Amino acid sequence: MSLTPLPEDLKEFLEPYLPSAPKNSSHPFVTLTWAQSLDSKISAAPGVRTVISHAETKTMTHYLRSRHQAILIGVGTALADDPKLTCRYPDDTKPSTIFPFVVDPKGRWDYSKSTLYQLNKEKKAWAPYIITSEQVDDGGLLESMGGRRIILPLRDSDSLQNRLANWEFILSAMRGYGVESVMIEGGATIINDLLVSGLVDSIITTVGPVFLGSEGVNVSPPSAIERLRDVRWWTGVQDAVVAGRLPEETT
């Protein structure tokens, strides 16, 4: 299915928030992006794939991917959504050129059963780099497709301090593999932690005109954050997009 055309004024709106030289030479430029409901939910319930964005802002997602070298998600999103992790902008008939990364500390995601694996077999997308602390024996399948497991000394995720330390490891490792810009799309724990990590360069959030209710999965960082800097809003057919940067004390 072809993408809905991207409005030119949306491109202009996004431009100031797109990757430039990383402010920290040991980390990539990090864009944190997600779609949420009016009640700040990113899904209707844990593990439930939920459509929030209008076709117009779905195209925006692929445009954003086209402006980054890599895309990163967590294992929860990989398991719940089975995403393609591809870039379809500007031409969805050509192979995707974005590098997918999946953070999977305990080796829970079965790459061989994923949609991404099928795309890899058809040479329509790059194989993923899986960031983990566990050695997984898949008979060499991932490497045969061009992917890789990056084994890092990740700490237990039972505390915010440990999780933030893990992000230092992860982003440094990505930079070591030549990644200069990454678009991080979730899930909720990743978004919430990175909001207070001091590692994010830009935030781009889609707000859809829907309420998902009390069972939904929240975007809500572990501590309060003062107002974003350099904030701009764009309004489309149904959705609104807000872009900005975190306050200096959290960057």
mmCIF file of C-alpha atoms in Angstrom:
data_model
loop_
_atom_site.group_PDB
_atom_site.id
_atom_site.type_symbol
_atom_site.label_atom_id
_atom_site.label_comp_id
_atom_site.label_asym_id
_atom_site.label_seq_id
_atom_site.Cartn_x
_atom_site.Cartn_y
_atom_site.Cartn_z
ATOM 1 C CA MET A 1 0.000 0.000 0.000
ATOM 2 C CA SER A 2 1.365 3.406 -0.971
ATOM 3 C CA LEU A 3 1.951 6.052 1.640
ATOM 4 C CA THR A 4 -0.310 9.067 1.961
ATOM 5 C CA PRO A 5 1.523 12.143 0.617
ATOM 6 C CA LEU A 6 3.479 14.075 3.239
ATOM 7 C CA PRO A 7 2.446 17.737 3.514
ATOM 8 C CA GLU A 8 5.288 20.107 2.652
ATOM 9 C CA ASP A 9 4.574 22.260 5.698
ATOM 10 C CA LEU A 10 5.053 19.191 7.906
ATOM 11 C CA LYS A 11 8.524 18.643 6.412
ATOM 12 C CA GLU A 12 9.386 22.273 7.157
ATOM 13 C CA PHE A 13 8.012 21.926 10.684
ATOM 14 C CA LEU A 14 10.194 18.880 11.415
ATOM 15 C CA GLU A 15 13.448 20.165 9.954
ATOM 16 C CA PRO A 16 14.857 21.929 13.068
ATOM 17 C CA TYR A 17 14.483 18.715 15.098
ATOM 18 C CA LEU A 18 16.158 16.335 12.670
ATOM 19 C CA PRO A 19 19.669 14.921 13.119
ATOM 20 C CA SER A 20 22.669 17.177 13.135
ATOM 21 C CA ALA A 21 26.126 16.456 14.521
ATOM 22 C CA PRO A 22 25.739 14.558 17.815
ATOM 23 C CA LYS A 23 26.425 16.760 20.825
ATOM 24 C CA ASN A 24 28.264 13.839 22.422
ATOM 25 C CA SER A 25 30.801 12.146 20.160
ATOM 26 C CA SER A 26 30.374 8.855 22.048
ATOM 27 C CA HIS A 27 26.615 8.661 21.361
ATOM 28 C CA PRO A 28 24.445 9.037 18.255
ATOM 29 C CA PHE A 29 21.982 11.872 17.781
ATOM 30 C CA VAL A 30 18.829 10.529 19.498
ATOM 31 C CA THR A 31 15.296 11.338 18.386
ATOM 32 C CA LEU A 32 12.652 9.984 20.744
ATOM 33 C CA THR A 33 9.292 9.620 19.018
ATOM 34 C CA TRP A 34 5.946 8.004 19.722
ATOM 35 C CA ALA A 35 2.214 8.276 19.061
ATOM 36 C CA GLN A 36 -0.163 8.696 21.983
ATOM 37 C CA SER A 37 -3.810 9.219 22.775
ATOM 38 C CA LEU A 38 -5.260 12.312 24.418
ATOM 39 C CA ASP A 39 -4.954 10.513 27.767
ATOM 40 C CA SER A 40 -1.222 9.871 27.194
ATOM 41 C CA LYS A 41 -1.511 6.178 26.320
ATOM 42 C CA ILE A 42 0.538 4.450 23.623
ATOM 43 C CA SER A 43 -1.532 1.258 23.590
ATOM 44 C CA ALA A 44 -4.921 0.086 24.858
ATOM 45 C CA ALA A 45 -3.332 -2.500 27.168
ATOM 46 C CA PRO A 46 0.078 -4.125 27.692
ATOM 47 C CA GLY A 47 1.079 -6.179 24.675
ATOM 48 C CA VAL A 48 -1.852 -4.973 22.544
ATOM 49 C CA ARG A 49 -1.096 -3.435 19.176
ATOM 50 C CA THR A 50 -3.081 -0.195 18.953
ATOM 51 C CA VAL A 51 -3.604 2.130 15.993
ATOM 52 C CA ILE A 52 -3.456 5.797 17.000
ATOM 53 C CA SER A 53 -1.970 7.711 14.062
ATOM 54 C CA HIS A 54 -3.800 8.978 10.989
ATOM 55 C CA ALA A 55 -2.358 7.937 7.606
ATOM 56 C CA GLU A 56 -0.777 11.386 7.319
ATOM 57 C CA THR A 57 1.336 10.999 10.448
ATOM 58 C CA LYS A 58 2.149 7.383 9.597
ATOM 59 C CA THR A 59 3.826 8.800 6.500
ATOM 60 C CA MET A 60 5.625 11.237 8.802
ATOM 61 C CA THR A 61 7.033 8.264 10.726
ATOM 62 C CA HIS A 62 8.564 6.853 7.560
ATOM 63 C CA TYR A 63 9.878 10.283 6.598
ATOM 64 C CA LEU A 64 11.556 10.538 10.012
ATOM 65 C CA ARG A 65 13.082 7.105 9.503
ATOM 66 C CA SER A 66 14.463 8.266 6.161
ATOM 67 C CA ARG A 67 16.354 11.007 7.999
ATOM 68 C CA HIS A 68 18.033 8.640 10.494
ATOM 69 C CA GLN A 69 20.589 5.900 10.064
ATOM 70 C CA ALA A 70 18.974 3.529 12.562
ATOM 71 C CA ILE A 71 15.704 2.722 14.275
ATOM 72 C CA LEU A 72 15.529 1.142 17.739
ATOM 73 C CA ILE A 73 12.746 -0.569 19.666
ATOM 74 C CA GLY A 74 12.556 -2.685 22.797
ATOM 75 C CA VAL A 75 11.706 -6.358 22.976
ATOM 76 C CA GLY A 76 8.193 -5.666 24.297
ATOM 77 C CA THR A 77 7.342 -3.727 21.146
ATOM 78 C CA ALA A 78 8.962 -6.408 18.981
ATOM 79 C CA LEU A 79 6.832 -9.110 20.615
ATOM 80 C CA ALA A 80 3.559 -7.148 20.675
ATOM 81 C CA ASP A 81 3.665 -5.545 17.234
ATOM 82 C CA ASP A 82 5.960 -7.761 15.130
ATOM 83 C CA PRO A 83 7.012 -4.574 13.303
ATOM 84 C CA LYS A 84 8.678 -4.460 9.905
ATOM 85 C CA LEU A 85 11.222 -1.868 11.085
ATOM 86 C CA THR A 86 11.600 -0.537 7.564
ATOM 87 C CA CYS A 87 11.590 2.851 5.881
ATOM 88 C CA ARG A 88 9.042 3.200 3.069
ATOM 89 C CA TYR A 89 9.712 6.845 2.318
ATOM 90 C CA PRO A 90 9.949 8.166 -0.364
ATOM 91 C CA ASP A 91 9.529 4.981 -2.396
ATOM 92 C CA ASP A 92 8.084 1.856 -0.832
ATOM 93 C CA THR A 93 8.996 -0.260 -3.868
ATOM 94 C CA LYS A 94 12.705 -0.202 -3.031
ATOM 95 C CA PRO A 95 14.535 -2.061 -0.237
ATOM 96 C CA SER A 96 14.608 -0.288 3.108
ATOM 97 C CA THR A 97 17.891 1.420 3.985
ATOM 98 C CA ILE A 98 17.460 1.962 7.729
ATOM 99 C CA PHE A 99 19.344 -0.239 10.207
ATOM 100 C CA PRO A 100 17.012 -1.871 12.782
ATOM 101 C CA PHE A 101 18.132 -2.411 16.381
ATOM 102 C CA VAL A 102 16.169 -4.421 18.959
ATOM 103 C CA VAL A 103 17.000 -4.229 22.668
ATOM 104 C CA ASP A 104 16.377 -7.747 23.976
ATOM 105 C CA PRO A 105 18.407 -8.276 27.174
ATOM 106 C CA LYS A 106 17.169 -11.822 27.904
ATOM 107 C CA GLY A 107 16.871 -13.207 24.373
ATOM 108 C CA ARG A 108 13.064 -13.336 24.348
ATOM 109 C CA TRP A 109 12.495 -12.334 20.705
ATOM 110 C CA ASP A 110 12.534 -15.119 18.101
ATOM 111 C CA TYR A 111 13.924 -13.444 14.997
ATOM 112 C CA SER A 112 13.237 -16.522 12.871
ATOM 113 C CA LYS A 113 9.468 -16.117 13.380
ATOM 114 C CA SER A 114 9.342 -12.374 12.758
ATOM 115 C CA THR A 115 8.019 -10.399 9.822
ATOM 116 C CA LEU A 116 11.420 -8.747 9.624
ATOM 117 C CA TYR A 117 13.047 -12.132 8.939
ATOM 118 C CA GLN A 118 10.663 -12.695 6.029
ATOM 119 C CA LEU A 119 11.580 -9.274 4.646
ATOM 120 C CA ASN A 120 15.259 -10.113 5.054
ATOM 121 C CA LYS A 121 14.816 -13.312 3.065
ATOM 122 C CA GLU A 122 13.190 -11.238 0.310
ATOM 123 C CA LYS A 123 16.052 -8.706 0.530
ATOM 124 C CA LYS A 124 13.605 -5.898 1.300
ATOM 125 C CA ALA A 125 15.192 -4.791 4.576
ATOM 126 C CA TRP A 126 18.388 -4.948 6.614
ATOM 127 C CA ALA A 127 18.687 -7.696 9.193
ATOM 128 C CA PRO A 128 18.565 -6.452 12.792
ATOM 129 C CA TYR A 129 21.282 -5.842 15.324
ATOM 130 C CA ILE A 130 20.018 -7.362 18.565
ATOM 131 C CA ILE A 131 21.368 -5.811 21.746
ATOM 132 C CA THR A 132 21.409 -8.386 24.517
ATOM 133 C CA SER A 133 23.254 -9.701 27.533
ATOM 134 C CA GLU A 134 22.511 -13.331 26.631
ATOM 135 C CA GLN A 135 24.257 -15.531 24.089
ATOM 136 C CA VAL A 136 21.602 -17.181 21.897
ATOM 137 C CA ASP A 137 22.320 -20.140 19.637
ATOM 138 C CA ASP A 138 20.222 -19.781 16.494
ATOM 139 C CA GLY A 139 22.524 -21.851 14.334
ATOM 140 C CA GLY A 140 24.054 -18.741 12.842
ATOM 141 C CA LEU A 141 20.770 -17.628 11.249
ATOM 142 C CA LEU A 142 20.964 -13.967 12.233
ATOM 143 C CA GLU A 143 24.554 -13.572 11.065
ATOM 144 C CA SER A 144 23.807 -15.397 7.806
ATOM 145 C CA MET A 145 21.199 -12.746 7.029
ATOM 146 C CA GLY A 146 23.648 -9.932 7.757
ATOM 147 C CA GLY A 147 22.536 -9.182 11.304
ATOM 148 C CA ARG A 148 24.450 -9.376 14.547
ATOM 149 C CA ARG A 149 24.051 -9.906 18.272
ATOM 150 C CA ILE A 150 25.747 -7.217 20.317
ATOM 151 C CA ILE A 151 26.504 -8.720 23.719
ATOM 152 C CA LEU A 152 26.734 -6.028 26.394
ATOM 153 C CA PRO A 153 27.140 -6.212 30.192
ATOM 154 C CA LEU A 154 23.605 -4.963 30.761
ATOM 155 C CA ARG A 155 22.511 -4.591 34.354
ATOM 156 C CA ASP A 156 19.295 -5.968 35.824
ATOM 157 C CA SER A 157 16.383 -3.714 34.913
ATOM 158 C CA ASP A 158 14.932 -3.615 38.430
ATOM 159 C CA SER A 159 15.982 -0.014 39.053
ATOM 160 C CA LEU A 160 15.954 3.217 37.073
ATOM 161 C CA GLN A 161 19.642 3.740 37.844
ATOM 162 C CA ASN A 162 20.513 0.405 36.237
ATOM 163 C CA ARG A 163 18.330 1.031 33.208
ATOM 164 C CA LEU A 164 19.877 4.450 32.603
ATOM 165 C CA ALA A 165 23.361 2.961 32.900
ATOM 166 C CA ASN A 166 22.329 0.399 30.276
ATOM 167 C CA TRP A 167 21.420 3.199 27.877
ATOM 168 C CA GLU A 168 24.937 4.572 28.173
ATOM 169 C CA PHE A 169 26.228 1.115 27.171
ATOM 170 C CA ILE A 170 23.727 0.750 24.339
ATOM 171 C CA LEU A 171 24.216 4.143 22.724
ATOM 172 C CA SER A 172 27.985 3.956 23.052
ATOM 173 C CA ALA A 173 27.935 0.543 21.379
ATOM 174 C CA MET A 174 25.775 1.856 18.552
ATOM 175 C CA ARG A 175 28.163 4.746 17.996
ATOM 176 C CA GLY A 176 30.982 2.217 17.901
ATOM 177 C CA TYR A 177 29.201 0.505 15.012
ATOM 178 C CA GLY A 178 29.138 3.771 13.101
ATOM 179 C CA VAL A 179 25.577 4.893 13.916
ATOM 180 C CA GLU A 180 25.404 8.698 13.947
ATOM 181 C CA SER A 181 21.634 9.061 14.363
ATOM 182 C CA VAL A 182 18.913 6.830 15.783
ATOM 183 C CA MET A 183 15.143 7.116 15.975
ATOM 184 C CA ILE A 184 13.868 5.422 19.142
ATOM 185 C CA GLU A 185 10.200 4.436 19.006
ATOM 186 C CA GLY A 186 9.493 2.666 22.292
ATOM 187 C CA GLY A 187 7.936 0.931 24.087
ATOM 188 C CA ALA A 188 6.732 2.741 27.155
ATOM 189 C CA THR A 189 9.531 1.828 29.593
ATOM 190 C CA ILE A 190 12.154 2.918 27.072
ATOM 191 C CA ILE A 191 10.375 6.209 26.404
ATOM 192 C CA ASN A 192 9.820 6.954 30.086
ATOM 193 C CA ASP A 193 13.425 6.182 31.045
ATOM 194 C CA LEU A 194 14.972 8.119 28.166
ATOM 195 C CA LEU A 195 12.918 11.187 29.040
ATOM 196 C CA VAL A 196 15.027 11.529 32.208
ATOM 197 C CA SER A 197 18.282 10.109 30.832
ATOM 198 C CA GLY A 198 19.941 13.244 29.492
ATOM 199 C CA LEU A 199 20.605 11.355 26.240
ATOM 200 C CA VAL A 200 17.801 12.651 23.998
ATOM 201 C CA ASP A 201 18.349 15.391 21.415
ATOM 202 C CA SER A 202 14.825 15.809 20.007
ATOM 203 C CA ILE A 203 11.296 14.722 20.898
ATOM 204 C CA ILE A 204 8.599 14.335 18.237
ATOM 205 C CA THR A 205 5.202 13.154 19.459
ATOM 206 C CA THR A 206 1.986 12.477 17.565
ATOM 207 C CA VAL A 207 -1.254 13.022 19.489
ATOM 208 C CA GLY A 208 -4.298 11.238 18.094
ATOM 209 C CA PRO A 209 -7.904 12.293 18.873
ATOM 210 C CA VAL A 210 -8.755 9.234 20.939
ATOM 211 C CA PHE A 211 -8.946 8.180 24.586
ATOM 212 C CA LEU A 212 -7.660 4.683 25.359
ATOM 213 C CA GLY A 213 -8.818 4.465 28.955
ATOM 214 C CA SER A 214 -7.434 3.405 32.305
ATOM 215 C CA GLU A 215 -6.165 0.009 31.094
ATOM 216 C CA GLY A 216 -3.872 1.684 28.586
ATOM 217 C CA VAL A 217 -0.080 1.885 28.754
ATOM 218 C CA ASN A 218 1.092 5.321 29.873
ATOM 219 C CA VAL A 219 3.855 7.604 28.764
ATOM 220 C CA SER A 220 4.771 9.045 32.143
ATOM 221 C CA PRO A 221 8.415 9.586 33.145
ATOM 222 C CA PRO A 222 9.563 8.590 36.647
ATOM 223 C CA SER A 223 9.927 12.224 37.698
ATOM 224 C CA ALA A 224 8.467 15.557 36.650
ATOM 225 C CA ILE A 225 10.026 17.397 33.719
ATOM 226 C CA GLU A 226 9.808 21.146 33.260
ATOM 227 C CA ARG A 227 8.385 22.507 30.023
ATOM 228 C CA LEU A 228 10.125 21.461 26.818
ATOM 229 C CA ARG A 229 12.310 23.975 25.002
ATOM 230 C CA ASP A 230 11.926 25.104 21.372
ATOM 231 C CA VAL A 231 8.381 23.770 21.227
ATOM 232 C CA ARG A 232 6.364 23.826 18.032
ATOM 233 C CA TRP A 233 2.979 22.327 17.122
ATOM 234 C CA TRP A 234 1.638 21.123 13.788
ATOM 235 C CA THR A 235 -1.994 20.191 13.137
ATOM 236 C CA GLY A 236 -3.064 17.820 10.398
ATOM 237 C CA VAL A 237 -6.270 16.206 9.182
ATOM 238 C CA GLN A 238 -6.850 14.502 12.557
ATOM 239 C CA ASP A 239 -3.619 14.388 14.522
ATOM 240 C CA ALA A 240 -1.424 17.007 16.123
ATOM 241 C CA VAL A 241 2.365 16.740 16.311
ATOM 242 C CA VAL A 242 4.420 18.402 19.015
ATOM 243 C CA ALA A 243 8.190 18.700 18.716
ATOM 244 C CA GLY A 244 10.690 20.076 21.177
ATOM 245 C CA ARG A 245 13.800 19.531 23.238
ATOM 246 C CA LEU A 246 14.135 18.581 26.868
ATOM 247 C CA PRO A 247 15.146 21.205 29.435
ATOM 248 C CA GLU A 248 18.897 21.700 29.776
ATOM 249 C CA GLU A 249 19.063 19.928 33.144
ATOM 250 C CA THR A 250 17.798 16.684 31.539
ATOM 251 C CA THR A 251 20.089 16.770 28.473
#
